[in-house]
PDB file of C-alpha atoms in Angstrom:
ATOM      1  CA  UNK A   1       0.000   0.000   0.000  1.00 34.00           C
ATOM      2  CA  UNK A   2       1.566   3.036  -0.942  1.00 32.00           C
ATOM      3  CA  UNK A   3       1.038   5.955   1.916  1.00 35.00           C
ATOM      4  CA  UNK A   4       2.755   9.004   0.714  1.00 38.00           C
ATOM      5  CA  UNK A   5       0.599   9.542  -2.111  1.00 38.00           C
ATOM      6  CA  UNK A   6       3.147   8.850  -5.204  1.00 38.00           C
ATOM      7  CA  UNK A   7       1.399  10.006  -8.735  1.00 42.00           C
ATOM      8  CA  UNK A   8       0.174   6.863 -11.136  1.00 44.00           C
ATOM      9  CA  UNK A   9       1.002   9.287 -14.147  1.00 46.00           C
ATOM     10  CA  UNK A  10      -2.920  10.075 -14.909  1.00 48.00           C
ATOM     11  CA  UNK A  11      -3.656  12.734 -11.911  1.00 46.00           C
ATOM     12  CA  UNK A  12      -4.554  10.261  -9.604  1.00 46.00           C
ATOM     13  CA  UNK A  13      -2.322   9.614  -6.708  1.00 50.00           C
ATOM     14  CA  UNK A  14      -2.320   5.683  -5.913  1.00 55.00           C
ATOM     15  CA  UNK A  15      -3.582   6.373  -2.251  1.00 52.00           C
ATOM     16  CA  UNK A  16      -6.667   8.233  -3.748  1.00 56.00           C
ATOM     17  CA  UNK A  17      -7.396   4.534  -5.079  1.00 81.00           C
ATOM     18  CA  UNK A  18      -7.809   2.678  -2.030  1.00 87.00           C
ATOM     19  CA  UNK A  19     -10.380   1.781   0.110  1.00 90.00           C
ATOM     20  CA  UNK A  20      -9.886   1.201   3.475  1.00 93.00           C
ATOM     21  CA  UNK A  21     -12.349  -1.238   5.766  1.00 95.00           C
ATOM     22  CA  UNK A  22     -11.643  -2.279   9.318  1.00 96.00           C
ATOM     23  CA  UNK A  23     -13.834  -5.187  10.611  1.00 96.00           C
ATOM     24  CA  UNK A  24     -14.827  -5.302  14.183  1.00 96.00           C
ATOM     25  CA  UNK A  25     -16.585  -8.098  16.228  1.00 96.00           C
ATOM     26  CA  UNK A  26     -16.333 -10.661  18.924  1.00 95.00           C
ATOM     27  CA  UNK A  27     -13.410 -12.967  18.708  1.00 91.00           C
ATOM     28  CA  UNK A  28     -14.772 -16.333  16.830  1.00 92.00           C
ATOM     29  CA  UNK A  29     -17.321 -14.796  15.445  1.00 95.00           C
ATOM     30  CA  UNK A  30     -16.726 -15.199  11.817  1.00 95.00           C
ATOM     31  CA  UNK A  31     -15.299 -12.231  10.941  1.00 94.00           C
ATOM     32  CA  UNK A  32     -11.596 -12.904   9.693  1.00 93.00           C
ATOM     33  CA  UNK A  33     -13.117 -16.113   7.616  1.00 94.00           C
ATOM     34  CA  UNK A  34     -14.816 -13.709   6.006  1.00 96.00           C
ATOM     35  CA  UNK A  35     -11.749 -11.852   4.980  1.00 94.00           C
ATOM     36  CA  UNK A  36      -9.839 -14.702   4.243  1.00 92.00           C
ATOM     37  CA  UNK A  37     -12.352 -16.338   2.020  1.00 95.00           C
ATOM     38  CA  UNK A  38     -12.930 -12.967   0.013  1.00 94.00           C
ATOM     39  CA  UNK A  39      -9.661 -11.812  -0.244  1.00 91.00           C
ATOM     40  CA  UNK A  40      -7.581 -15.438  -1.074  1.00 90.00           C
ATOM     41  CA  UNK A  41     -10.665 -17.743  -1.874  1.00 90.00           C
ATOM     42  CA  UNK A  42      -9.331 -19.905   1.293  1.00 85.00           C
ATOM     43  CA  UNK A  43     -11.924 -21.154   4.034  1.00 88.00           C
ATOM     44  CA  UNK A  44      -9.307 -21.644   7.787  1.00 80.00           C
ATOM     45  CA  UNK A  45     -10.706 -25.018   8.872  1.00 74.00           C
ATOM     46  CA  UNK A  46      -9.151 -24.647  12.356  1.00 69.00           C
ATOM     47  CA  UNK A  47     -10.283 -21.514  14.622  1.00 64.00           C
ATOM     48  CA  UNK A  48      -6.907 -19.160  15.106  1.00 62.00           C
ATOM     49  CA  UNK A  49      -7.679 -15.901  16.792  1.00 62.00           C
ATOM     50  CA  UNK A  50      -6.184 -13.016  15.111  1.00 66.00           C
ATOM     51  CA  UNK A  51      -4.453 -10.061  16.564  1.00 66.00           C
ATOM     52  CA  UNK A  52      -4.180  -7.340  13.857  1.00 77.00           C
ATOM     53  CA  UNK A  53      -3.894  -8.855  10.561  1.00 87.00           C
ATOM     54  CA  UNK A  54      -3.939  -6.799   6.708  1.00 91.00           C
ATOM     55  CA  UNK A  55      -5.423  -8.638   3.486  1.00 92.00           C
ATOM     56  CA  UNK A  56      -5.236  -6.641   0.109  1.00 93.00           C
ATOM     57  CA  UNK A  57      -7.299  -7.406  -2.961  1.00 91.00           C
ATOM     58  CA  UNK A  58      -8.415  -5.083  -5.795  1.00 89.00           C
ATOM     59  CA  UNK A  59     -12.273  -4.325  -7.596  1.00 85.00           C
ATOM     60  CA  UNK A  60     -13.248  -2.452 -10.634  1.00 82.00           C
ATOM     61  CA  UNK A  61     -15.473   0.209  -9.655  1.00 76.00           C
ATOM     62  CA  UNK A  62     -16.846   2.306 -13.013  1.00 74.00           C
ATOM     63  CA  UNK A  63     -13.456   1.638 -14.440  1.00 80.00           C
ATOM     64  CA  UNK A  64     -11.589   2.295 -11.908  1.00 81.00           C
ATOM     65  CA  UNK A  65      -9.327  -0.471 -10.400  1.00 87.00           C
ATOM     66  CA  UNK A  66      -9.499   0.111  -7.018  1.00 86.00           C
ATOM     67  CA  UNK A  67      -7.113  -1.306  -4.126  1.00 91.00           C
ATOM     68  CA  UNK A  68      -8.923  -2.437  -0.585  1.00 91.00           C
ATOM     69  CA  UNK A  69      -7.317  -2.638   2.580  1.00 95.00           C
ATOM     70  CA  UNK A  70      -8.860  -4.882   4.696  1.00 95.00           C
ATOM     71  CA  UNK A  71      -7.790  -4.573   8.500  1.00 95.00           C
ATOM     72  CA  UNK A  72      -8.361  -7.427  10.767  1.00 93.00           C
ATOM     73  CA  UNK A  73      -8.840  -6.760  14.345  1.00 91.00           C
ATOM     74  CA  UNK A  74      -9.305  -8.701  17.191  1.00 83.00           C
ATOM     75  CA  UNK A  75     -12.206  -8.960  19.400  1.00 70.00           C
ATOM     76  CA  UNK A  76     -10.536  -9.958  22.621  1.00 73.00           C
ATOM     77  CA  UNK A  77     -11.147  -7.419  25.300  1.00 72.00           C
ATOM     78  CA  UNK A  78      -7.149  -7.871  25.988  1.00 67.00           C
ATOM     79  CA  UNK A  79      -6.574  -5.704  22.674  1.00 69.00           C
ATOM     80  CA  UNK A  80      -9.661  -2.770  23.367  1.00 75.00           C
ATOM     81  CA  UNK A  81      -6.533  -0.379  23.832  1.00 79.00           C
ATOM     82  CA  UNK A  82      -4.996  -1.342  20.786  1.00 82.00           C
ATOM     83  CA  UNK A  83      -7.903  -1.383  18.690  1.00 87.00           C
ATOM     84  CA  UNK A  84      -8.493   2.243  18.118  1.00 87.00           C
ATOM     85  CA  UNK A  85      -5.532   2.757  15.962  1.00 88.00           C
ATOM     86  CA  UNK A  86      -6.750   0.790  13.480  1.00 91.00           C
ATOM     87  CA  UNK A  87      -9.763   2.564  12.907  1.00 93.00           C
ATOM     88  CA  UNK A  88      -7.753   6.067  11.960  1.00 91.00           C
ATOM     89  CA  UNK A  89      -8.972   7.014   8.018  1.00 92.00           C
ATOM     90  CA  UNK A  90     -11.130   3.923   8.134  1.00 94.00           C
ATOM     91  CA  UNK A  91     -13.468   4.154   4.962  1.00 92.00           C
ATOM     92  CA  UNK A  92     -16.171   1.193   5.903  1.00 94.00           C
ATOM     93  CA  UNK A  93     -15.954  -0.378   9.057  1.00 96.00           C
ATOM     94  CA  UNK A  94     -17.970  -3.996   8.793  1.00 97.00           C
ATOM     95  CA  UNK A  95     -19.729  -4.760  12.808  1.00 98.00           C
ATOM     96  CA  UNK A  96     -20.286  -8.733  12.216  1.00 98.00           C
ATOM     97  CA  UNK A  97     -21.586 -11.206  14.554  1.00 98.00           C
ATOM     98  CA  UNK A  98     -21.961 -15.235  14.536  1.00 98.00           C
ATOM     99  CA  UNK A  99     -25.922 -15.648  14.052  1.00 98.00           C
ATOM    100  CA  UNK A 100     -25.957 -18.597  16.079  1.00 98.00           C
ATOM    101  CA  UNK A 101     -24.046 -16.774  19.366  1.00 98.00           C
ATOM    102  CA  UNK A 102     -26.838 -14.615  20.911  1.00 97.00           C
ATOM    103  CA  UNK A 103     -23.609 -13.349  22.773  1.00 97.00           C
ATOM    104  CA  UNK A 104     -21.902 -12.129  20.028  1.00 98.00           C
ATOM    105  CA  UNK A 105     -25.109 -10.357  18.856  1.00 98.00           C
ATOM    106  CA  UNK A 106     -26.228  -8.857  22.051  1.00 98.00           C
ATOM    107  CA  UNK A 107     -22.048  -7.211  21.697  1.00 97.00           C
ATOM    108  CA  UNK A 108     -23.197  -5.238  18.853  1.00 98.00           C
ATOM    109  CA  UNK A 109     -25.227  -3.071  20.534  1.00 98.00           C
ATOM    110  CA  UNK A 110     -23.009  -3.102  24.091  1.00 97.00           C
ATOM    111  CA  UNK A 111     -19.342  -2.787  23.152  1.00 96.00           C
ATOM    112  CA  UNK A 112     -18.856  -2.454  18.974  1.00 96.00           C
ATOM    113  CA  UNK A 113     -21.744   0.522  17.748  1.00 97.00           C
ATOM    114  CA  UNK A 114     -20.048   2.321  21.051  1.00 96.00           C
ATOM    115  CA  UNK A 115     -16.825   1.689  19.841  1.00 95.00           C
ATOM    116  CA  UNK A 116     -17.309   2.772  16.310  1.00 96.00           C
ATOM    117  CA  UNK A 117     -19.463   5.370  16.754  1.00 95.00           C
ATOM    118  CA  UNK A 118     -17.017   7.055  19.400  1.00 94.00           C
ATOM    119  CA  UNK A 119     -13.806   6.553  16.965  1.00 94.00           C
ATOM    120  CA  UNK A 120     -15.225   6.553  13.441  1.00 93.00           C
ATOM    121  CA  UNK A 121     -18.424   8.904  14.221  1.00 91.00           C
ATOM    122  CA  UNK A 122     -18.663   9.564  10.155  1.00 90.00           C
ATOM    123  CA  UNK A 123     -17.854   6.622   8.772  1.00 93.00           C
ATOM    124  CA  UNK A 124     -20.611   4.569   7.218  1.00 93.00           C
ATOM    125  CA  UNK A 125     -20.936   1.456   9.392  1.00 95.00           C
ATOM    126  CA  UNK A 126     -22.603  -1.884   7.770  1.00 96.00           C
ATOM    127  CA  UNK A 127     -23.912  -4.710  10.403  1.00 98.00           C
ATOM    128  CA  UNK A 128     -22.681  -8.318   9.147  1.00 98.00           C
ATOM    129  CA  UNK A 129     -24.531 -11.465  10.183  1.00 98.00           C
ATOM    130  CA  UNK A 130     -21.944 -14.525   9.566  1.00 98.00           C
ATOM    131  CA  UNK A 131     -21.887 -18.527  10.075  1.00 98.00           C
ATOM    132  CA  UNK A 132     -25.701 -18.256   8.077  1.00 98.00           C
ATOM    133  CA  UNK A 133     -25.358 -21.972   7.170  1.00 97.00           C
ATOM    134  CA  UNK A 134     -25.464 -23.467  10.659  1.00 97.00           C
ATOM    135  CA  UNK A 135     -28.869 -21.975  11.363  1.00 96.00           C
ATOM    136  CA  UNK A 136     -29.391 -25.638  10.206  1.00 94.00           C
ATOM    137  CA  UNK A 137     -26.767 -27.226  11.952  1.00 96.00           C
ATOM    138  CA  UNK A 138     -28.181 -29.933  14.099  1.00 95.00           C
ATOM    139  CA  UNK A 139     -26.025 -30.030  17.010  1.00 96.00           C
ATOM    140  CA  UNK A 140     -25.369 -26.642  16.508  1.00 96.00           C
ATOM    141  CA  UNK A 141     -29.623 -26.230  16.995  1.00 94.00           C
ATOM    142  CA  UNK A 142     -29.353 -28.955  20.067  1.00 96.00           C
ATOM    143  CA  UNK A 143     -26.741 -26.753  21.911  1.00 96.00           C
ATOM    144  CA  UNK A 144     -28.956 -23.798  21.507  1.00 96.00           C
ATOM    145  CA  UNK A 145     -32.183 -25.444  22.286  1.00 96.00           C
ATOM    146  CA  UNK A 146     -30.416 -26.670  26.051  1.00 97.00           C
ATOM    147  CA  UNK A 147     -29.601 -23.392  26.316  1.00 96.00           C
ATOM    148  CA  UNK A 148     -33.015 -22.227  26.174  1.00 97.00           C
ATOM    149  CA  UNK A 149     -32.015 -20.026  23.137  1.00 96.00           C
ATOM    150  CA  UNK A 150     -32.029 -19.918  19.226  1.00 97.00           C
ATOM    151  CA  UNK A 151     -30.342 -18.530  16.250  1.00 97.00           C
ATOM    152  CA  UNK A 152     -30.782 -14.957  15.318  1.00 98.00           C
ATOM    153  CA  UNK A 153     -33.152 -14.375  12.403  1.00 98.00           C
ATOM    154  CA  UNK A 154     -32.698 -12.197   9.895  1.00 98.00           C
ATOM    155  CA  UNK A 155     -35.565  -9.514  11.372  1.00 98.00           C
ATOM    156  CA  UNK A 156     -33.732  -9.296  14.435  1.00 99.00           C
ATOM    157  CA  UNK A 157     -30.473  -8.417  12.435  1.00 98.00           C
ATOM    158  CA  UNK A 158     -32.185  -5.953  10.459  1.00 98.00           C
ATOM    159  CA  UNK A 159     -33.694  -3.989  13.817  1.00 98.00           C
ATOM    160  CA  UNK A 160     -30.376  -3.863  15.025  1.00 98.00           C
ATOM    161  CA  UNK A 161     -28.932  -2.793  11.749  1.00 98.00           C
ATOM    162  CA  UNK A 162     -31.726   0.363  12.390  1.00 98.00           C
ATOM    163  CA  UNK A 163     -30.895   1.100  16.237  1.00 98.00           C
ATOM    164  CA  UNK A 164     -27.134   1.570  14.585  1.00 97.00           C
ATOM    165  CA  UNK A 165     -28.424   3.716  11.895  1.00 95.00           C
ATOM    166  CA  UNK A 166     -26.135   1.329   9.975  1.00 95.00           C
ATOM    167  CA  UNK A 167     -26.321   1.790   6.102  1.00 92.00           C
ATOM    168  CA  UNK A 168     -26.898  -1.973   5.501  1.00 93.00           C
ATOM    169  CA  UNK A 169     -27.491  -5.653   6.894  1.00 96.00           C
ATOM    170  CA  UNK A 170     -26.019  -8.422   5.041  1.00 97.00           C
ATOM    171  CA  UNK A 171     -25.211 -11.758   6.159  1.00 98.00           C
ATOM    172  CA  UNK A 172     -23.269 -14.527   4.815  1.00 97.00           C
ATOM    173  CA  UNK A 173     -21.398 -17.970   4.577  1.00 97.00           C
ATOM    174  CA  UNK A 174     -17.734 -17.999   4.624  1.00 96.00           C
ATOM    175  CA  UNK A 175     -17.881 -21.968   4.457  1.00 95.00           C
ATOM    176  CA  UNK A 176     -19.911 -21.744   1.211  1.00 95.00           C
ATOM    177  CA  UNK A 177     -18.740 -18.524  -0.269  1.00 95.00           C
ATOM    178  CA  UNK A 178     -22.471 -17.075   0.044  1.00 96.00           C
ATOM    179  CA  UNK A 179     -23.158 -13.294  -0.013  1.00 95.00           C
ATOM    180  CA  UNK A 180     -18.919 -13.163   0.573  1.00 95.00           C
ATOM    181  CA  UNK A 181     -18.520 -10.992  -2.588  1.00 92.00           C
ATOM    182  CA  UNK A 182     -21.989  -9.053  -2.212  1.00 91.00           C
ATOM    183  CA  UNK A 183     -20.515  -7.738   1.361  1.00 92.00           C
ATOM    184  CA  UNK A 184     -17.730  -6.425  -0.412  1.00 88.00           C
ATOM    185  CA  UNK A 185     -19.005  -5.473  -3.941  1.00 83.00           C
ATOM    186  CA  UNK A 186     -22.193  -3.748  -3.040  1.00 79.00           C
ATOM    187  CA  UNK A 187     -21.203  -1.152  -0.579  1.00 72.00           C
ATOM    188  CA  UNK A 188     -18.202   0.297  -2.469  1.00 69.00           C
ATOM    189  CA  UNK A 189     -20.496   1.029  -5.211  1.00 64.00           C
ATOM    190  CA  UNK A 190     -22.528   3.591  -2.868  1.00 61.00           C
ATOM    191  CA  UNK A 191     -19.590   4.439  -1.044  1.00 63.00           C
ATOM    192  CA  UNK A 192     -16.883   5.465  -3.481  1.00 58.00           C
ATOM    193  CA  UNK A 193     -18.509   8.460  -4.376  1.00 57.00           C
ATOM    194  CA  UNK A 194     -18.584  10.234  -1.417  1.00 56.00           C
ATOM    195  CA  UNK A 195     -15.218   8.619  -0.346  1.00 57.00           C
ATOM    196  CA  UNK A 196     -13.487  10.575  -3.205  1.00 56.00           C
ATOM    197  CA  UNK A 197     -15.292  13.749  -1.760  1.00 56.00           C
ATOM    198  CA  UNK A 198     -14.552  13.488   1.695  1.00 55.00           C
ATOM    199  CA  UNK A 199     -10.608  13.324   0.685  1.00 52.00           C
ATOM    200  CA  UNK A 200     -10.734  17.008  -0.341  1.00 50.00           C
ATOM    201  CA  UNK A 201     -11.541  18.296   2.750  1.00 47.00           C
ATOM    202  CA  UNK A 202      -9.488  16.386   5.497  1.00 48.00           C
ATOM    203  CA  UNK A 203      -6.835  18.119   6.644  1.00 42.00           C
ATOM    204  CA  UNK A 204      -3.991  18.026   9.354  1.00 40.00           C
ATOM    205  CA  UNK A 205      -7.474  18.886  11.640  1.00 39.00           C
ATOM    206  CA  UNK A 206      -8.178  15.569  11.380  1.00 42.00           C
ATOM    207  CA  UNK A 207      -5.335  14.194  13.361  1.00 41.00           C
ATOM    208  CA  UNK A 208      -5.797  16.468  16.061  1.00 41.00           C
ATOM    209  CA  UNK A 209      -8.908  15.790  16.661  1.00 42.00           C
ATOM    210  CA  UNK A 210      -8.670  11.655  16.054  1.00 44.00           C
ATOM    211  CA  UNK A 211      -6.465  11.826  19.268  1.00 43.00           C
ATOM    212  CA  UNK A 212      -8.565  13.376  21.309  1.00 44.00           C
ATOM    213  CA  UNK A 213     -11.199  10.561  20.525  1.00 46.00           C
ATOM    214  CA  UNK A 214      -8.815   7.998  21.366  1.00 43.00           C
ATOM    215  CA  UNK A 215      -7.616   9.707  24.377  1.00 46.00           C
ATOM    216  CA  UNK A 216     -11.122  10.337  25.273  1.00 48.00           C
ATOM    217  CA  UNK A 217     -12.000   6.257  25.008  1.00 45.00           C
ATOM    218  CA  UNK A 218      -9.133   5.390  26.756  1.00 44.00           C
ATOM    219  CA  UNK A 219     -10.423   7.350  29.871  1.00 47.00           C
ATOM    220  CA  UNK A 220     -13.910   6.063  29.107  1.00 43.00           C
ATOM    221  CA  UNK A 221     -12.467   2.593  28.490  1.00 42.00           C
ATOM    222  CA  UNK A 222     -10.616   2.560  31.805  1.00 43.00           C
ATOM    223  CA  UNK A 223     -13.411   3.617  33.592  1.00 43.00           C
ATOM    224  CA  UNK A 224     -15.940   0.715  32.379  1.00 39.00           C
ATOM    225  CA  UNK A 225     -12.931  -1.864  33.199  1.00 39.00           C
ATOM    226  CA  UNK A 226     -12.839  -0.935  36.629  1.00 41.00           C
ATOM    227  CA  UNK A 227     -16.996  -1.035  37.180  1.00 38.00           C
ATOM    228  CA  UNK A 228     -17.946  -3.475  35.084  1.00 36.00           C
ATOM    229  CA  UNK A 229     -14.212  -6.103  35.153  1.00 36.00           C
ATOM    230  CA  UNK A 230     -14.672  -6.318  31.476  1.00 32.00           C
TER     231      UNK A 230
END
């Protein structure tokens, strides 16, 4: 990824083609099969948490080839402090959740839309539903059913989509590759737009004010740790 903005030799700098997309969520929840899958076509079979991982692919976007960063992040409450510096010129951050942990979805609304909104208060936000295909798991139903609980449907993913004033809800199968592209494709077609417009009036502004968020969470983070032993 090239940061200091070198020319391509047609006017457009090679930063001013990139898209940058930080994905947040509880740790197992999906979300960095999802990367992997969309970015090198390769489903992990075996569960490795990440810590802060980068995956690079490009899309055509009216002609325009179009590089995307993809920032993986983890969800462990051990990294909340190191989190926040990935979010800094974030372009699309993707909130995802594992449909069949009512944990994990109940975390949108407590720790991530908090999160985000606090660090990334303009950035368009989509909500991401993922593990769709075992909503017809059979043990994965038993373990639910002892529980007393039961996957999260789609409605219920969509309401929480609108308490986030979130631009979209999508979900998806990184096992079977379904809706993986759609996640991807769809939004940068609204977004790209307005990403190209918002680049023409950041300024050095920006930084100052992107550390006093993060100082600001920090304090707010520290807080909650010592009430609530997060």
């Amino acid at each position: 990824m090239t940061q200091n903005g070198t020319g391509t030799g047609n006017g457009i700098t090679k930063k001013e083609k990139e898209l940058k997309i930080v994905i947040v969520g509880d740790g197992g929840c999906g979300k960095t099969s999802l990367l992997m899958v969309y970015a090198k076509g390769d489903f992990p079979e075996k569960y490795a948490p990440s810590v802060f991982e980068k995956y690079v692919t490009t899309i055509s976007l009216g002609g325009k080839e179009i590089q995307l960063n993809l920032y993986d992040t983890a969800g462990q409450d051990d990294y909340d402090r190191l989190r926040p510096l990935s979010y800094q010129e974030a372009n699309l951050i993707l909130v995802c959740f594992d449909v069949t942990n009512p944990t994990s979805f109940e975390n949108v609304l407590i720790k991530w839309h908090p999160e985000v909104k606090h660090f990334c208060r303009e950035t368009p936000v989509i909500l991401i539903g993922c593990k769709t295909d075992l909503r017809k798991d059979k043990e994965c139903a038993r373990k639910l059913k002892a529980m007393n609980l039961a996957p999260i449907t789609y409605l219920q993913g969509e309401e929480t989509q609108q308490q986030m004033n979130a631009e979209l809800y999508l979900e998806c199968s990184a096992k079977y590759k379904e809706n993986v592209e759609d996640i991807f494709r769809r939004p940068q077609k609204q977004l790209w737009p307005s990403v190209e417009s918002r680049r023409n009036v950041r300024g050095r502004s920006a930084l100052y004010f992107e550390a006093k968020r993060t100082l600001g969470w920090l304090e707010h983070l520290s807080l909650l740790q010592g009430e609530c032993h997060w």
